[in-house]
Coordinates of C-alpha atoms in Angstrom, one line a residue:
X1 CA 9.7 6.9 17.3
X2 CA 6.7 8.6 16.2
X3 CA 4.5 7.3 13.0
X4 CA 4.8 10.0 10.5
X5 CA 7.5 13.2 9.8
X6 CA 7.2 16.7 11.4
X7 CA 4.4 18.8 9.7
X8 CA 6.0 21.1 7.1
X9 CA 4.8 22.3 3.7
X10 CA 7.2 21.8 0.5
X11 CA 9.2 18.6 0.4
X12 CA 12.7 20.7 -0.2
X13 CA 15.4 20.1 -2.3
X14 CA 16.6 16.3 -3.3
X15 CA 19.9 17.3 -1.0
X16 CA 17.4 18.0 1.9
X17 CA 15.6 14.7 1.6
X18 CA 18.5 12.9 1.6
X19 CA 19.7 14.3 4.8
X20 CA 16.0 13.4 6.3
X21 CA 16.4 10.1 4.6
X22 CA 19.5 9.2 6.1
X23 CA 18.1 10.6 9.8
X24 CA 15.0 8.6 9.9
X25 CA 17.1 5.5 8.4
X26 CA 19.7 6.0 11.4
X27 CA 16.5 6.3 13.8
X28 CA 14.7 3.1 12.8
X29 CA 17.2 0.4 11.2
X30 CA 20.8 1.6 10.6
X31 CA 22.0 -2.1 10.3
X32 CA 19.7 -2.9 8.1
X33 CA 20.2 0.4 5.7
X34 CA 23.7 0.0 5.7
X35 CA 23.7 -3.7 5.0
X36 CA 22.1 -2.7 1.6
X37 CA 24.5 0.3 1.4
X38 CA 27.4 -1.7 2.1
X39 CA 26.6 -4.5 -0.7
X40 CA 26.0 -1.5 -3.4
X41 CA 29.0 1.0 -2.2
X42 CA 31.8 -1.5 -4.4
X43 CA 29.9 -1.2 -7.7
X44 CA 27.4 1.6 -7.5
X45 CA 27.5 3.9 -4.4
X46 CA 25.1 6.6 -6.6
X47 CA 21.9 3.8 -5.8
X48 CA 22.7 3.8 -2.9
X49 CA 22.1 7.7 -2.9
X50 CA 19.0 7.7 -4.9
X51 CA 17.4 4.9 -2.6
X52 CA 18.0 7.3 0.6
X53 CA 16.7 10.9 -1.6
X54 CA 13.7 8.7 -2.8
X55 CA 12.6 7.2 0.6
X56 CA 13.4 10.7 2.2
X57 CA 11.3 12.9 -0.1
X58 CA 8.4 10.8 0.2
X59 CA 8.7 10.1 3.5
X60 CA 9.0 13.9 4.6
X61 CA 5.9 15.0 3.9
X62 CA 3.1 14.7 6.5
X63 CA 0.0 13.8 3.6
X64 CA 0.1 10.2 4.9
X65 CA 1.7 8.9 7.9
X66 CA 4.7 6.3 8.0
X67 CA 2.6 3.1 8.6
X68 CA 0.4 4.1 6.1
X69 CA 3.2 4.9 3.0
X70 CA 4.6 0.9 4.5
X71 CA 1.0 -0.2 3.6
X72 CA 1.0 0.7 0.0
X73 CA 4.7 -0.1 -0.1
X74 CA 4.4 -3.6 1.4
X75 CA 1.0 -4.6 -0.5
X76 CA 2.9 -3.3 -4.4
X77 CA 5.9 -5.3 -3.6
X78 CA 3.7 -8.2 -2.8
X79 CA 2.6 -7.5 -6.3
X80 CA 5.2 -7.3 -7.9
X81 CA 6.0 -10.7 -6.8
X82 CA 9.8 -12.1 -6.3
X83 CA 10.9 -9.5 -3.8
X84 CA 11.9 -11.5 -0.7
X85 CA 14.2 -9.5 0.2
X86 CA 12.7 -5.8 0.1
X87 CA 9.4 -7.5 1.6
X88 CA 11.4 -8.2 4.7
X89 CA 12.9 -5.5 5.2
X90 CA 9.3 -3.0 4.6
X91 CA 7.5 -5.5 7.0
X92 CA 10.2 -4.9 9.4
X93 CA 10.1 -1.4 9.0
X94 CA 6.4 -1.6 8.8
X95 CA 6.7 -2.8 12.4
X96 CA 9.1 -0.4 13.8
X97 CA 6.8 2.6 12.7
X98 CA 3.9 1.1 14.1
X99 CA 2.2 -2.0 12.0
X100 CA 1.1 -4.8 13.8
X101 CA 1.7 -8.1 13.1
X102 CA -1.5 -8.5 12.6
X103 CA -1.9 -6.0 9.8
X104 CA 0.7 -7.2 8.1
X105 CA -0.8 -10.6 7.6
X106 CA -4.0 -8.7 6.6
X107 CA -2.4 -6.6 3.8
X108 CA -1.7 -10.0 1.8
X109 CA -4.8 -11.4 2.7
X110 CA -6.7 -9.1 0.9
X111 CA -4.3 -8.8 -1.7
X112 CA -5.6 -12.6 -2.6
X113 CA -8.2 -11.4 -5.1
X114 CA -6.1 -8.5 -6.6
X115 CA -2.8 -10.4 -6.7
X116 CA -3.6 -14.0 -6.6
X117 CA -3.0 -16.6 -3.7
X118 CA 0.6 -17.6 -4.9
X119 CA 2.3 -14.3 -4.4
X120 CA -0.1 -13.9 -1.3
X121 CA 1.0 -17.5 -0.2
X122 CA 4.7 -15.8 -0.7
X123 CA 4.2 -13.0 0.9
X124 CA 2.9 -14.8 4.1
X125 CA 5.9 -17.0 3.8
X126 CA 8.1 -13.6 4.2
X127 CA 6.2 -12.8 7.2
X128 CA 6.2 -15.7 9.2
X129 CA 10.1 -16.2 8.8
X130 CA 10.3 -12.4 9.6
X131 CA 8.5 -13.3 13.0
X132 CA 10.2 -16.1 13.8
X133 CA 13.2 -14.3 13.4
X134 CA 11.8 -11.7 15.9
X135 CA 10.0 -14.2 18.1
X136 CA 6.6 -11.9 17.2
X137 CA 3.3 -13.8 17.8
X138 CA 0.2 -13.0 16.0
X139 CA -2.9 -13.7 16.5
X140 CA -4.9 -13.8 13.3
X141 CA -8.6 -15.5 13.2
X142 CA -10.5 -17.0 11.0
X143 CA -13.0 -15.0 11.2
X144 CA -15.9 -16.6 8.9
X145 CA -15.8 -20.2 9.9
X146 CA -19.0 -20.0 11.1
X147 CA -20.7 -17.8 9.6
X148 CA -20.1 -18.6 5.7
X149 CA -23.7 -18.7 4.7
X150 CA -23.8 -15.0 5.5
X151 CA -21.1 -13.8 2.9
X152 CA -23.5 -12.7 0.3
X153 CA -25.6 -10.8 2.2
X154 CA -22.8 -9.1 3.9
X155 CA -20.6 -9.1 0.4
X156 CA -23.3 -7.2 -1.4
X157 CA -24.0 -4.7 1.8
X158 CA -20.0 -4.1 1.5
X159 CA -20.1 -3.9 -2.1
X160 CA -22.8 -0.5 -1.6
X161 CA -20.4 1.0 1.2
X162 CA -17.0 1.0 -0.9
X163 CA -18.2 0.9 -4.2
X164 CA -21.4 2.0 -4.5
X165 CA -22.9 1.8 -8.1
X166 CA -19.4 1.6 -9.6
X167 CA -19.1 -1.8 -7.7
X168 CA -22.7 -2.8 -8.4
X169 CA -22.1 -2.2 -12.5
X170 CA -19.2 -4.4 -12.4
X171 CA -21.2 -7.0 -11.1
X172 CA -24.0 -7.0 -13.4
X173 CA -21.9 -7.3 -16.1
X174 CA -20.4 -10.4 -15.5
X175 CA -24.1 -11.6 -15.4
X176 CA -24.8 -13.0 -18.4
X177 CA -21.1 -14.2 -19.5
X178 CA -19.6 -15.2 -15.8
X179 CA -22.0 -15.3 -13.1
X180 CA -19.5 -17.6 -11.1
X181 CA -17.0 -14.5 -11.3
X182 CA -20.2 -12.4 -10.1
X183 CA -20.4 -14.6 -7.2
X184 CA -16.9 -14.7 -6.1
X185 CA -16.4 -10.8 -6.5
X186 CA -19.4 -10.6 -3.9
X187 CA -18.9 -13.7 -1.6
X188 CA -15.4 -13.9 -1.1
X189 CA -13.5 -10.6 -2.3
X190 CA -16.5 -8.7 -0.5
X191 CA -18.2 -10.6 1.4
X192 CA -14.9 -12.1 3.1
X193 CA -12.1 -10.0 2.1
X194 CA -13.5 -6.6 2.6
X195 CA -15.5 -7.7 5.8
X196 CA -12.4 -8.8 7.7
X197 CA -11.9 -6.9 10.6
X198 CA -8.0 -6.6 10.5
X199 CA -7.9 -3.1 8.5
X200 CA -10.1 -0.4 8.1
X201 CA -11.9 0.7 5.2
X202 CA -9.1 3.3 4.8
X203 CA -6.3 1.0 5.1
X204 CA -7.7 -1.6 2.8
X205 CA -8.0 0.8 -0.4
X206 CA -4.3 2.0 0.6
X207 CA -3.5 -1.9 0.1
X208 CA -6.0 -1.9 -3.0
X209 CA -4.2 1.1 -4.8
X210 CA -0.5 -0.3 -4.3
X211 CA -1.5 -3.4 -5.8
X212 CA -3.3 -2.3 -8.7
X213 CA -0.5 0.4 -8.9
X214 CA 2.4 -2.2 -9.0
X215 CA 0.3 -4.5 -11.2
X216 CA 0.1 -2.3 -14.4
X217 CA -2.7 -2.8 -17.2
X218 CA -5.3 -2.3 -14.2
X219 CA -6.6 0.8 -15.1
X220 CA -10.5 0.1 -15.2
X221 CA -9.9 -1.2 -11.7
X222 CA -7.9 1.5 -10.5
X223 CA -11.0 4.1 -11.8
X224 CA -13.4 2.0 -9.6
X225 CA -10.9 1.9 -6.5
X226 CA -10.6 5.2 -6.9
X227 CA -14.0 6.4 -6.2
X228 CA -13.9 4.1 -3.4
X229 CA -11.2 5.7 -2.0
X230 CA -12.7 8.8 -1.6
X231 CA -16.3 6.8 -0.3
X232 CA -14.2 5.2 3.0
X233 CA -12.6 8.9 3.3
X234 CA -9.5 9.3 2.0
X235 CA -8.9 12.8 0.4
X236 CA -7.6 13.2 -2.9
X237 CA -4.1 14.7 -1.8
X238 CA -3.6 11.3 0.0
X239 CA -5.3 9.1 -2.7
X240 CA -2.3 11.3 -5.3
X241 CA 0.3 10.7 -2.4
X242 CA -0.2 6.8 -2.1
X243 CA 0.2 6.6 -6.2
X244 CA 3.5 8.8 -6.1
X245 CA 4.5 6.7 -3.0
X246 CA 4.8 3.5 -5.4
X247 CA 6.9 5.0 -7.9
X248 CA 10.5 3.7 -6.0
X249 CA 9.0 0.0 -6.0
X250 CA 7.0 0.0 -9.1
X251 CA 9.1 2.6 -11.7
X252 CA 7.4 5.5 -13.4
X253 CA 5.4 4.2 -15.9
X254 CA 3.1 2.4 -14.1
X255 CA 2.7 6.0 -11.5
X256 CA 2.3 7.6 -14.5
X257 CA -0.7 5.7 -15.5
X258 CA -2.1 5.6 -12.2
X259 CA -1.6 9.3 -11.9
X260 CA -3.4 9.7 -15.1
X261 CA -6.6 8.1 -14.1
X262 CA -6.7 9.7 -11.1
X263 CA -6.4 13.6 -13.2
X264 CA -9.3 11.9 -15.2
X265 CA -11.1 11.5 -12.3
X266 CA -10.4 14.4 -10.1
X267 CA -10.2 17.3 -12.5
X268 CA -6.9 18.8 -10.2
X269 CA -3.5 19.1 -10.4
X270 CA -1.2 17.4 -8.0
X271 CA -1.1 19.1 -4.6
X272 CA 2.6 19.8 -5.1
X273 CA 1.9 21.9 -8.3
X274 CA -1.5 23.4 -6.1
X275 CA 0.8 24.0 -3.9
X276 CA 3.1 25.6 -6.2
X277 CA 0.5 27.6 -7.5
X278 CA -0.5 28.7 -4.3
X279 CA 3.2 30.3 -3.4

């Protein structure tokens, strides 16, 4: 199937994303959706309802495509932490829209200095049962062996392109109170992380916002990650559309928040009120 929804402009009524919910379920894993319906139907068909309106309004509209929402999806339920279960089934959704393997062994690598290596370590766990299961090989390198005495160089020319000053502030004030923090946020979340070639830029502040999204309490971060969203070239209607899109995984509050920054930051309404506004 294709990787994103038909172009259209509102997202329609909760009764119409349901019916689109249910469709594109049926098109890419109607034994696995109705596994999960099945085991909710006996005590509390109405989730069961609200999980297929959810996943069809967001996925209906054509801001980000379907590979992309799985990004943002797959790296705030890795941190979240203890969702086995739901990480399975996004990375193997993730695949059927179009992720690669690859990718999705990349999104919790660089969730490592967001998240931390143990949900990382579990994440990657979840993947590699989930390709042994589909007998997928991947083909992941190590990509700075070799080369580990250029990661500061290359850490602080990465830090300018996505961060910019923002990035470079942050930095200097750890100087004089953690310089080893300093160093790591350059050398390895920079200088390795960010220089990987396994995502884009783009693709790696999608990952970036879900996990500080799912995380909570990250709000200074979010502000920095932010303006480097918009530096690699995402707009702001997608930057507002990969917040709302964690709002099923990560509940309202911590949207909320994130969504609050982000009208700090922007100055704009949502593009569903613009578009409102524009009717």
């Amino acid at each position: 199937m294709g990787n994103g929804p038909p172009r259209q402009g509102r997202r329609g009524t909760m009764n119409e994303s349901f019916a689109f919910g249910k469709r594109l379920f049926r098109e890419t894993d109607e034994a696995g959706i109705q596994a999960v319906l099945d085991g909710l139907n006996a005590v509390s068909p109405h989730i069961g309802r609200y999980i297929i309106e959810f996943f069809g309004q967001l996925f209906r509209n054509p801001v980000l495509s379907y590979s992309e929402r799985e990004t943002v999806v797959i790296a705030s339920l890795l941190a979240l932490g203890d969702t086995p279960n739901q990480l399975t089934w996004h990375m193997r959704f993730g695949l059927k829209v179009g992720m690669t393997p690859n990718e999705i062994v990349e999104i919790a690598t660089h969730c490592i200095p967001f998240c931390g290596f143990p949900r990382a370590l579990n994440a990657i766990g979840v993947a590699k049962r989930l390709f042994e299961e589909e007998r997928i090989e991947v083909t992941v390198e190590d990509e700075f062996l070799h080369h580990a005495e250029e990661r500061r160089e290359g850490g602080l020319a990465k830090l300018d392109e996505i961060d910019g000053s923002h990035g470079a502030a942050v930095v200097d004030s750890l100087a004089d109170i953690a310089p080893l923090l300093a160093d790591q946020l350059v050398e390895f979340a920079f200088g390795e992380i960010y220089s990987r070639s396994g995502l884009t830029p783009r693709q790696r502040q999608l990952v970036t916002l879900g996990a500080l999204v799912a995380q909570g309490g990250c709000e200074p971060q979010l502000r920095v990650h932010l303006h480097a969203s918009v530096r690699v070239g995402l707009s702001k209607q997608e930057i507002v559309e990969a917040l709302l899109q964690c709002a099923p995984y990560t509940g309202f509050p911590k949207v909320l928040n994130a969504i609050t920054v982000a009208k700090a930051l922007f100055g704009t309404s949502s593009p569903d009120a613009r578009r409102e506004s524009e009717r």
